[in-house]
């Protein structure tokens, strides 16, 4: 499967060149969180060929939280086990086994990070892994420091493996981070993916409404058939549901107490709604939606991938379920209402 | 309407809503301790407890949005939303005042005469005057404009003849707001009017229609030549259709359209917590339901906020009702899968098998009442057409 160049797919009124809008002109670092989520939704709507959601909602906030400078350009995020050693081992240290302490935080890193979104288009990658002294570390890798093995998801979006061969990461690009920031990386990724799904769901609705109101069979538009109306309404509803969940998570981004759980809810709902939204959109499109003649696939194939990425539908649901079941009686309703 | 209008955005509840929510929770905890029947599915339909209603009224939680001048609370729609969602989530017995609080009060405020407002609104807010909805008939369900109940002009007012059907609580409530034809007209939507009818009138005969569970909430309401003065007319003659459709957004988007079976889910969670170890499968299924519940609630809050701001939200209300009431039924099916225990209507009241039985036996109603979902989907797609 080839990578879809987005410009090819984008019909009116989306003809504005994406390279000028979404890719080159990243919003300033102090942009409001709700506006960042809106941009991620737009990227999902437009099938933007860049790690915009990853940059805005995950990589930049993580770097800022870790106290690292945020580089210009598109960023991606990767997490996973790596072989990580201190560049300058503190041989005088009596803490832990040999090599468990360094004279500074500079690292030498080897290993493979799997299926990293848009790595080939990113200037740098934010990497989270277990540090040599135990405990999580976050560091910034520059694109020149990894070797890339190209891979793609169901939509043909790049999901590249990054091979690191004894890469030296200077101390100024490394931070030891609290476990909470590792969790934040997870829920932020889930929210980013949910925002993309919300945008793509909107695209499914628009394309489907366009199709059913213009396609004529038996002398009338498809949208005049009761059976079609029933399904179309459910499509609209399910897309609205995802949008509502994502908007709630967006506005909770500025509330430390509820941001994480609300992001889980959005990630779980967005992933769970993909099946119904894509089913109805394709059914109402008829044969053309199943082919490259229609742009519908740009939305649906992405949604089929996104629901499984960043831990996936089941994992989000389990996190929520565990949280609710651990919460004592009345816990479910209290969680839903935010306390 | 455009597609963007379906995106209602996030609703931030005001800080006073948080305090209010806690007050309601404290009240409910005390009621629970006192043994008031709580935790029941569909409590807004079958939980008839006038004493509980009066205790709520003393807290100022009935007629909250009515102006203080009429005995109301003068509070916002979102504050009322918080109170009723807490009551419904707790499965509290709120059916006695439900229609009076949700529908009759706001309708009388909007369309009633000063005399009607002064008479009814303080009584509604005091939890001392209960209403039924007199809209549906044998041949007029979703197609409400086809009602045959007639109000004929008399020397002193009107004479009302016909039979209303599915009239919830007509056997226990005080009044019904009846939609009747006052004028034969080419336009079916013209010539309809609303009347406030005393259900204790000797010419009103209430006949039970039992639910498939044997429970009695519905009735026929035979109006056998009920003599009404002009005082009984609500709003203007011929404006009945417009007035009724104005009520529908209130009726469709509230938390009773997705919380009817939540007490069953809460009971399930309690049951799973008592048994200890939950499988990852059970966790995931509880999580899936929780995410859907929370998302539907966000949409419903969005409609409440839109209505409070005076924005039209008929399409959005229809959307919430379809999603929410389907969820009420899905929840019951899911709960059966998560913890397969046979439902028993004759098990101890409040036990898990009995709550499950109640929720199952009520399930056909969720997607019918307040406008059949198939018809509501037509409202949604008509909204899409108008947006093009």
XYZ file of C-alpha atoms in Angstrom:
727
model
C 0.000 0.000 0.000
C 1.382 3.378 -0.917
C 1.333 6.459 1.230
C -1.494 8.732 0.282
C -0.350 12.182 -0.645
C -3.056 14.233 0.914
C -3.398 16.921 -1.736
C -4.645 14.333 -4.201
C -7.484 13.410 -1.936
C -8.677 16.768 -0.907
C -11.661 18.060 -2.818
C -13.344 21.431 -2.446
C -13.566 23.127 -0.031
C -10.350 21.637 1.261
C -8.215 22.774 -1.629
C -6.021 25.067 0.412
C -2.506 23.628 0.184
C -1.846 21.717 3.341
C 1.844 22.409 3.310
C 1.126 26.062 3.997
C -1.490 25.486 6.657
C -0.874 22.564 8.842
C 2.639 21.412 8.247
C 4.945 24.378 7.949
C 3.116 26.800 10.145
C 2.988 25.141 13.534
C 1.144 27.175 16.151
C 3.163 28.939 18.849
C 4.037 27.034 22.009
C 1.672 29.037 24.172
C -1.409 28.141 22.118
C -4.427 27.229 24.258
C -4.830 23.460 24.733
C -8.382 23.504 23.330
C -7.065 25.153 20.164
C -4.399 22.461 19.844
C -7.053 19.760 20.065
C -9.058 21.592 17.414
C -5.989 21.557 15.131
C -5.538 17.835 15.712
C -9.201 17.285 14.818
C -8.660 19.268 11.653
C -5.624 17.161 10.809
C -7.805 14.071 11.177
C -10.476 15.626 9.007
C -7.969 16.483 6.281
C -5.894 13.311 6.518
C -2.927 15.629 6.990
C 0.300 13.813 6.046
C 2.350 14.871 9.060
C 2.649 14.077 12.789
C 0.700 17.185 13.727
C -1.332 15.650 16.542
C 1.804 13.972 17.920
C 3.746 17.242 17.797
C 1.115 19.472 19.334
C -0.576 17.260 21.885
C 2.193 14.879 22.917
C 5.798 15.753 22.027
C 5.774 19.472 22.770
C 3.913 19.240 26.115
C 6.159 16.357 27.243
C 9.331 18.266 26.405
C 8.026 21.317 28.194
C 7.011 19.259 31.244
C 10.455 17.612 31.308
C 12.145 20.991 31.096
C 13.707 20.493 27.680
C 13.756 23.057 24.909
C 11.194 22.442 22.164
C 12.800 22.300 18.713
C 11.134 23.764 15.647
C 9.307 21.557 13.219
C 7.359 18.320 13.341
C 8.116 15.915 16.155
C 7.196 12.355 16.861
C 7.030 10.259 20.008
C 8.273 6.766 20.770
C 8.358 4.589 23.863
C 9.748 1.146 24.544
C 12.572 -0.862 26.061
C 16.082 0.044 24.856
C 19.617 -0.762 25.892
C 20.556 2.457 27.692
C 23.918 3.098 29.402
C 25.588 6.107 30.928
C 28.209 7.568 28.648
C 30.303 8.552 31.660
C 29.937 5.852 34.299
C 30.603 7.070 37.821
C 33.140 4.455 38.902
C 33.269 5.870 42.447
C 29.565 5.387 43.034
C 28.548 2.703 45.502
C 24.881 2.945 44.550
C 23.614 -0.183 42.804
C 25.596 -2.418 40.501
C 28.456 -1.208 38.364
C 27.241 1.262 35.733
C 24.097 2.224 37.685
C 25.268 5.798 38.101
C 26.802 8.337 35.777
C 28.811 11.477 36.344
C 26.181 13.227 34.213
C 23.006 12.225 32.328
C 24.629 11.678 28.912
C 23.519 8.328 27.449
C 24.523 5.782 24.871
C 21.481 4.086 23.420
C 20.944 1.000 21.274
C 17.864 -0.899 20.225
C 14.759 -0.572 18.088
C 11.709 1.604 18.597
C 8.765 0.092 16.762
C 6.133 1.659 14.543
C 6.903 5.271 15.283
C 4.347 7.604 13.652
C 5.678 9.695 10.776
C 9.305 9.259 11.850
C 10.473 9.944 8.297
C 8.725 13.327 8.352
C 9.848 14.363 11.829
C 12.771 16.593 12.763
C 13.210 14.804 16.064
C 11.658 12.162 18.290
C 10.782 12.343 21.968
C 11.750 8.970 23.437
C 10.584 7.549 26.753
C 12.349 4.516 28.136
C 13.792 2.970 31.277
C 17.012 4.766 32.310
C 20.281 3.020 33.185
C 19.884 3.794 36.872
C 16.301 2.535 36.932
C 13.380 4.910 36.664
C 12.093 6.465 33.476
C 14.035 8.883 31.307
C 12.976 11.070 28.434
C 15.365 12.188 25.738
C 15.269 13.906 22.412
C 16.664 12.111 19.373
C 17.458 14.016 16.232
C 16.411 12.560 12.889
C 20.029 12.107 11.816
C 20.682 9.823 14.769
C 18.416 6.926 13.841
C 18.257 4.518 10.962
C 14.790 4.067 9.653
C 13.030 0.926 8.513
C 9.920 2.038 6.665
C 6.575 0.645 7.677
C 2.981 1.753 7.274
C -0.376 1.358 8.952
C -3.634 0.282 7.249
C -3.981 3.739 5.705
C -0.421 3.828 4.376
C 0.638 6.354 7.000
C 4.314 5.943 7.980
C 4.865 3.784 11.030
C 8.622 3.402 10.883
C 10.944 1.365 13.052
C 13.855 3.418 14.406
C 17.102 1.510 14.780
C 19.567 3.025 17.231
C 23.156 1.839 17.059
C 25.053 3.106 20.090
C 23.705 6.626 19.686
C 25.320 9.197 21.980
C 22.692 11.462 23.506
C 24.248 14.467 25.258
C 23.164 15.226 28.814
C 21.376 18.408 27.814
C 18.894 16.337 25.803
C 18.161 13.860 28.631
C 15.857 14.198 31.624
C 14.963 11.768 34.382
C 11.207 12.008 34.675
C 8.579 11.015 37.236
C 6.343 8.027 36.502
C 3.413 10.447 36.214
C 4.960 11.886 33.066
C 5.153 8.428 31.516
C 1.432 8.067 32.229
C 0.864 11.499 30.763
C 2.622 10.430 27.576
C 0.152 7.555 27.321
C -3.032 9.511 27.904
C -1.867 12.386 25.751
C -1.230 9.955 22.898
C -4.715 8.544 23.427
C -6.255 11.987 23.313
C -4.276 12.897 20.186
C -5.526 9.767 18.462
C -9.092 10.458 19.637
C -8.930 13.985 18.220
C -7.754 12.603 14.879
C -10.606 10.063 14.909
C -13.127 12.812 15.699
C -11.922 14.766 12.674
C -11.991 11.752 10.379
C -15.476 10.861 11.676
C -16.648 14.308 10.691
C -15.215 13.725 7.222
C -17.128 10.431 7.019
C -20.351 12.256 7.857
C -19.777 14.997 5.292
C -18.812 12.632 2.503
C -21.768 10.382 3.269
C -24.286 13.223 3.373
C -22.848 14.529 0.084
C -23.148 11.116 -1.478
C -26.643 10.207 -0.313
C -28.053 13.562 -1.336
C -26.524 13.539 -4.820
C -26.676 9.890 -5.805
C -30.017 9.085 -7.479
C -31.508 5.596 -7.685
C -35.105 4.634 -8.520
C -35.598 8.264 -9.478
C -34.809 9.859 -6.123
C -31.757 10.664 -4.041
C -30.637 7.928 -1.654
C -31.261 10.311 1.230
C -34.994 10.121 0.522
C -35.139 6.439 1.393
C -36.295 5.789 4.960
C -33.827 2.940 5.395
C -30.986 5.272 4.404
C -32.207 8.034 6.713
C -32.224 5.707 9.692
C -28.611 4.704 9.160
C -27.455 8.197 8.303
C -28.920 9.555 11.537
C -27.023 6.932 13.527
C -23.829 7.908 11.712
C -24.334 11.561 12.620
C -25.051 10.600 16.219
C -21.994 8.430 16.640
C -19.729 11.127 15.183
C -21.286 13.707 17.505
C -20.637 11.376 20.426
C -16.926 11.176 19.615
C -16.747 14.933 19.169
C -18.374 15.480 22.563
C -15.949 13.108 24.286
C -12.953 14.803 22.650
C -14.193 18.299 23.477
C -14.662 17.299 27.104
C -11.095 15.988 27.201
C -9.826 19.134 25.494
C -11.363 21.384 28.075
C -10.115 19.123 30.893
C -6.506 19.573 29.679
C -6.252 22.644 31.869
C -7.594 20.776 34.911
C -4.894 18.516 36.386
C -7.399 16.498 38.469
C -9.573 15.338 35.618
C -7.343 15.552 32.524
C -6.142 11.953 32.604
C -9.467 10.176 33.174
C -11.272 12.390 30.675
C -8.590 11.632 28.090
C -9.072 7.892 28.712
C -12.799 8.326 28.154
C -12.225 10.160 24.885
C -9.681 7.606 23.690
C -11.972 4.695 24.583
C -15.071 6.235 23.031
C -13.328 7.349 19.844
C -11.828 3.906 19.336
C -15.100 2.140 20.116
C -17.099 4.327 17.708
C -14.841 3.630 14.728
C -16.595 0.362 13.871
C -20.078 1.883 13.667
C -19.011 5.088 11.907
C -16.967 3.343 9.224
C -19.590 0.616 8.774
C -22.393 3.075 8.080
C -20.290 5.449 5.962
C -19.191 2.598 3.711
C -22.618 0.985 3.534
C -24.254 4.246 2.470
C -21.507 4.984 -0.051
C -22.123 1.746 -1.889
C -19.424 0.265 -4.086
C -17.593 3.495 -4.860
C -16.573 4.002 -1.221
C -14.826 0.648 -1.336
C -12.511 1.868 -4.107
C -9.853 4.458 -4.751
C -12.424 6.456 -6.727
C -13.759 7.863 -3.455
C -11.848 9.798 -0.789
C -13.846 8.003 1.917
C -11.024 5.492 2.377
C -8.684 8.278 3.477
C -10.825 8.686 6.576
C -11.891 5.106 7.193
C -8.575 3.331 6.737
C -6.975 5.816 9.113
C -9.690 5.260 11.682
C -9.202 1.499 11.485
C -5.525 2.007 12.295
C -5.865 4.748 14.867
C -8.260 2.809 17.095
C -5.539 0.189 17.652
C -2.621 2.562 18.110
C -1.363 4.100 21.367
C -2.444 1.057 23.377
C -5.769 0.448 21.662
C -9.469 0.262 22.341
C -9.411 -2.647 24.794
C -6.636 -1.218 26.933
C -8.434 2.113 27.307
C -11.602 0.347 28.325
C -9.736 -1.763 30.878
C -8.053 1.262 32.402
C -11.431 2.938 32.827
C -13.072 -0.214 34.143
C -10.310 -0.847 36.701
C -10.482 2.749 37.846
C -14.265 2.567 38.260
C -14.199 -0.811 39.997
C -11.479 0.381 42.389
C -13.467 3.488 43.169
C -15.860 2.194 45.833
C -19.635 2.319 45.694
C -20.981 5.250 43.739
C -17.553 5.335 42.119
C -18.819 5.035 38.598
C -21.133 8.017 38.737
C -18.645 10.098 40.680
C -15.994 9.409 38.067
C -18.345 10.308 35.246
C -19.315 13.593 36.876
C -15.743 14.449 37.779
C -15.725 13.972 41.530
C -28.642 24.153 11.037
C -25.231 23.070 9.791
C -23.110 20.089 10.690
C -21.074 22.377 12.914
C -24.174 23.019 15.014
C -24.102 19.373 15.990
C -20.778 20.029 17.651
C -22.020 21.541 20.875
C -18.639 21.911 22.512
C -17.729 21.211 26.105
C -19.892 22.548 28.900
C -18.244 23.880 32.013
C -20.629 23.641 34.916
C -20.532 26.762 37.087
C -18.789 26.469 40.481
C -22.121 26.735 42.321
C -23.161 23.557 40.515
C -20.388 21.653 42.302
C -21.666 22.782 45.707
C -25.204 21.970 44.699
C -24.207 18.495 43.550
C -22.632 17.819 46.932
C -25.761 19.047 48.734
C -27.877 16.649 46.687
C -25.485 13.786 47.389
C -25.598 14.510 51.115
C -29.393 14.610 50.986
C -29.489 11.311 49.092
C -27.080 9.683 51.540
C -29.414 10.639 54.401
C -32.431 9.327 52.467
C -30.589 6.104 51.754
C -29.768 5.736 55.437
C -33.425 6.350 56.288
C -34.478 3.535 53.977
C -36.131 5.545 51.240
C -36.357 3.381 48.151
C -33.417 4.379 46.011
C -31.266 2.676 43.408
C -34.119 1.625 41.156
C -34.084 1.679 37.355
C -36.710 3.824 35.652
C -37.506 5.629 38.891
C -38.739 8.711 37.061
C -41.517 6.591 35.569
C -42.473 4.281 38.422
C -41.008 5.749 41.620
C -44.147 7.478 42.932
C -43.506 8.858 46.419
C -45.222 12.184 47.226
C -43.523 12.358 50.628
C -40.099 12.172 48.967
C -41.283 14.790 46.484
C -42.226 17.154 49.330
C -38.824 16.686 50.972
C -37.204 17.636 47.674
C -39.512 20.645 47.406
C -38.495 21.828 50.870
C -34.894 21.862 49.602
C -36.000 23.991 46.667
C -35.277 21.251 44.140
C -38.621 21.274 42.350
C -39.531 24.120 40.042
C -35.933 25.307 40.403
C -35.951 27.320 37.186
C -39.320 28.981 37.834
C -39.074 32.627 38.903
C -39.046 33.322 42.623
C -42.154 35.488 42.195
C -44.077 32.293 41.468
C -42.540 30.282 44.258
C -39.758 28.860 42.106
C -36.042 28.825 42.760
C -34.979 31.315 40.101
C -32.030 29.081 39.270
C -30.413 28.170 35.977
C -31.223 25.213 33.728
C -27.760 23.799 34.344
C -28.293 23.873 38.105
C -31.563 21.989 37.649
C -29.693 19.587 35.386
C -27.220 18.787 38.143
C -29.995 18.108 40.653
C -32.039 15.840 38.422
C -29.051 13.901 37.115
C -28.034 13.168 40.697
C -31.564 12.039 41.566
C -31.791 9.816 38.496
C -28.333 8.332 38.948
C -29.339 7.444 42.481
C -32.583 5.891 41.219
C -34.622 8.132 43.517
C -38.451 8.047 43.431
C -39.178 11.192 41.459
C -42.095 10.210 39.246
C -44.804 12.028 41.234
C -43.553 15.495 40.327
C -41.597 14.555 37.204
C -43.918 15.933 34.517
C -44.956 18.913 36.650
C -41.312 19.881 37.174
C -39.942 19.148 33.715
C -42.786 20.177 31.488
C -45.980 21.567 33.020
C -44.237 24.254 35.063
C -42.138 25.706 32.214
C -45.099 25.445 29.803
C -47.479 27.259 32.138
C -44.816 29.888 32.780
C -44.373 30.433 29.074
C -47.943 30.239 27.800
C -50.179 30.562 30.856
C -52.186 33.551 32.012
C -51.091 35.440 35.097
C -53.914 33.741 37.000
C -52.741 30.299 35.853
C -49.170 31.066 36.819
C -50.172 32.328 40.236
C -52.351 29.312 40.847
C -50.216 26.452 39.557
C -46.552 27.409 39.752
C -46.262 27.836 43.542
C -48.082 24.521 44.015
C -45.789 22.767 41.541
C -42.712 24.144 43.278
C -44.098 23.036 46.644
C -44.443 19.475 45.381
C -48.181 19.696 45.946
C -49.547 19.577 42.424
C -48.814 16.740 40.028
C -49.347 16.683 36.271
C -49.867 14.144 33.513
C -49.225 14.611 29.798
C -52.402 14.474 27.737
C -51.034 14.223 24.242
C -51.113 10.665 22.841
C -54.252 8.848 21.742
C -55.096 5.456 20.335
C -54.406 6.607 16.769
C -52.005 9.440 17.577
C -48.636 8.322 18.800
C -45.693 9.688 16.864
C -48.200 11.450 14.583
C -49.463 13.788 17.254
C -51.168 16.243 14.920
C -53.820 13.609 14.213
C -55.390 13.858 17.692
C -59.179 13.454 17.732
C -60.006 14.736 21.207
C -62.225 17.759 20.595
C -62.950 20.876 22.572
C -66.182 22.547 21.514
C -67.144 26.077 22.359
C -69.908 26.391 24.971
C -71.578 29.431 26.481
C -69.126 29.450 29.394
C -66.040 27.958 27.829
C -65.312 24.561 26.329
C -66.582 21.001 26.412
C -63.865 18.350 26.046
C -64.566 14.932 24.524
C -62.214 12.122 23.560
C -59.829 9.545 24.960
C -56.169 10.094 25.761
C -53.919 7.073 25.950
C -50.616 6.149 27.675
C -51.472 8.851 30.191
C -48.866 8.139 32.845
C -49.988 8.730 36.409
C -53.501 9.924 35.499
C -54.810 7.758 38.357
C -52.690 9.534 40.961
C -51.946 12.984 39.558
C -53.973 16.167 39.895
C -54.063 17.649 36.419
C -53.296 16.888 32.810
C -52.391 19.258 30.023
C -54.574 18.003 27.200
C -53.983 18.644 23.518
C -57.322 18.886 21.688
C -58.681 19.966 18.359
C -60.588 23.220 18.660
C -61.000 23.918 14.976
C -61.272 21.770 11.873
C -58.620 23.074 9.548
C -56.986 22.186 6.265
C -53.631 22.497 7.952
C -53.435 19.646 10.477
C -51.051 21.641 12.622
C -53.535 24.475 12.986
C -56.687 24.297 15.082
C -55.097 22.539 18.064
C -55.193 23.952 21.593
C -54.010 22.952 25.059
C -56.172 22.791 28.188
C -55.403 22.256 31.845
C -57.806 19.560 32.985
C -58.588 18.557 36.570
C -58.183 14.792 36.646
C -60.673 14.579 39.551
C -63.450 16.070 37.396
C -66.488 13.721 37.474
C -66.472 13.613 33.672
C -62.890 12.317 33.581
C -62.724 8.519 33.747
C -59.321 6.914 34.200
C -58.908 3.306 33.113
C -55.659 1.428 33.794
C -53.436 0.038 31.046
C -51.034 -2.344 32.719
C -47.446 -2.654 31.504
C -46.256 -6.084 30.377
C -44.764 -6.407 33.874
C -48.227 -5.968 35.382
C -47.262 -2.561 36.781
C -49.790 0.255 36.624
C -48.432 3.582 35.406
C -50.268 4.072 32.105
C -53.971 4.765 31.646
C -56.680 5.562 29.243
C -58.015 8.945 30.185
C -61.590 9.204 28.956
C -62.770 12.793 28.689
C -66.552 12.396 28.666
C -67.874 15.879 28.070
C -65.641 17.677 30.552
C -66.951 21.226 31.021
C -64.108 23.749 31.118
C -64.122 27.483 31.673
C -61.919 29.757 29.604
C -59.554 29.692 32.569
C -58.592 26.156 31.514
C -57.282 27.177 28.107
C -53.458 27.195 28.120
C -52.014 29.659 25.665
C -53.913 30.822 22.632
C -56.554 28.816 20.777
C -54.980 27.267 17.713
C -51.437 27.540 19.083
C -51.422 24.042 20.543
C -49.034 22.559 18.011
C -46.413 25.250 18.430
C -46.694 25.023 22.215
C -46.413 21.241 22.237
C -43.391 21.108 19.963
C -41.737 23.689 22.211
C -42.099 21.233 25.089
C -40.489 18.431 23.171
C -36.889 19.645 23.348
C -37.324 19.759 27.142
C -38.750 16.287 27.047
C -36.112 14.716 24.840
C -32.645 15.736 25.837
C -32.662 15.513 29.622
C -30.697 13.044 31.711
C -33.734 10.737 31.985
C -32.961 9.802 28.383
C -29.731 8.028 29.264
C -29.779 7.396 33.020
C -32.892 5.218 33.353
C -30.861 2.049 33.759
C -27.743 3.481 35.412
C -28.821 2.154 38.853
C -28.504 -1.335 37.375
C -24.932 -0.639 36.273
C -24.133 0.793 39.695
C -25.581 -2.351 41.281
C -23.411 -4.445 38.977
C -20.303 -2.501 39.959
C -21.196 -3.011 43.621
C -21.698 -6.717 43.015
C -18.344 -7.042 41.213
C -16.583 -5.115 43.981
C -18.016 -7.469 46.605
C -16.945 -10.571 44.706
C -13.403 -9.222 44.471
C -11.387 -10.308 41.452
C -12.695 -9.005 38.143
C -11.505 -10.430 34.868
C -9.907 -8.095 32.314
C -12.962 -8.824 30.168
C -15.329 -7.560 32.870
C -13.154 -4.498 33.455
C -13.126 -3.658 29.760
C -16.888 -4.017 29.447
C -17.518 -1.798 32.455
C -15.032 0.664 30.947
C -16.774 0.621 27.582
C -20.127 1.418 29.188
C -18.582 4.140 31.332
C -17.002 5.858 28.334
C -20.262 5.782 26.416
C -22.241 7.048 29.382
C -19.822 9.920 29.945
C -19.847 10.861 26.258
C -23.637 10.856 25.993
C -23.806 12.959 29.132
C -21.508 15.531 27.538
C -23.835 15.764 24.544
C -26.879 16.052 26.766
C -25.208 18.812 28.781
C -24.433 20.558 25.511
C -28.123 20.565 24.615
C -29.057 21.818 28.075
C -26.582 24.657 27.714
C -27.848 25.486 24.220
C -31.458 25.566 25.403
C -30.453 27.672 28.388
C -28.799 30.133 26.026
C -31.970 30.286 23.947
C -30.476 28.497 20.945
C -32.716 26.058 19.080
C -31.613 22.485 19.683
C -34.443 20.282 18.435
C -32.169 18.241 16.188
C -29.524 17.875 18.873
C -32.192 16.858 21.392
C -33.436 14.152 19.016
C -29.848 12.985 18.606
C -29.297 12.733 22.361
C -32.573 10.889 22.829
C -31.744 8.283 20.205
C -28.204 7.722 21.497
C -29.192 7.859 25.140
C -32.210 5.586 25.080
C -30.419 3.030 22.902
C -27.673 3.109 25.504
C -30.206 2.424 28.272
C -31.130 -0.817 26.535
C -27.553 -1.753 25.542
C -26.540 -1.337 29.159
C -29.048 -3.997 30.218
C -27.772 -6.441 27.602
C -24.141 -5.759 28.523
C -24.778 -6.136 32.234
C -26.276 -9.576 31.570
C -23.083 -10.569 29.793
C -20.736 -9.117 32.383
C -22.418 -10.935 35.262
C -24.694 -13.676 34.031
C -27.209 -14.058 36.837
C -30.808 -14.925 35.920
C -33.229 -12.022 36.238
C -36.041 -12.579 38.750
C -38.901 -10.161 39.181
C -39.959 -11.962 42.388
C -36.506 -11.801 44.010
C -35.959 -9.539 47.023
C -36.753 -5.974 46.058
C -33.528 -4.110 45.379
C -31.458 -7.276 44.876
C -29.423 -7.532 41.701
C -31.686 -10.170 40.017
C -34.772 -8.063 40.764
C -33.237 -4.822 39.473
C -32.142 -6.681 36.347
C -35.669 -8.034 35.872
C -37.167 -4.566 36.224
C -34.714 -3.112 33.708
C -35.401 -5.931 31.221
C -39.163 -5.686 31.546
C -39.012 -1.919 31.064
C -36.562 -2.079 28.159
C -39.085 -1.877 25.316
C -40.151 1.524 26.583
C -36.783 3.269 26.538
C -36.695 3.881 22.789
C -40.441 4.516 22.464
C -41.403 7.105 25.054
C -40.871 10.761 24.317
C -40.992 10.154 20.572
C -40.171 6.870 18.870
C -36.505 6.765 17.891
C -37.196 5.964 14.243
C -39.187 9.192 13.987
C -36.483 11.137 15.821
C -33.917 9.951 13.278
C -36.141 11.523 10.643
C -35.844 14.827 12.518
C -32.062 14.466 12.429
C -31.864 13.800 8.702
C -34.341 16.600 7.972
C -31.962 18.839 9.892
C -29.135 17.627 7.630
C -31.166 18.415 4.514
C -31.937 21.918 5.746
C -28.219 22.388 6.373
C -27.412 21.889 2.715
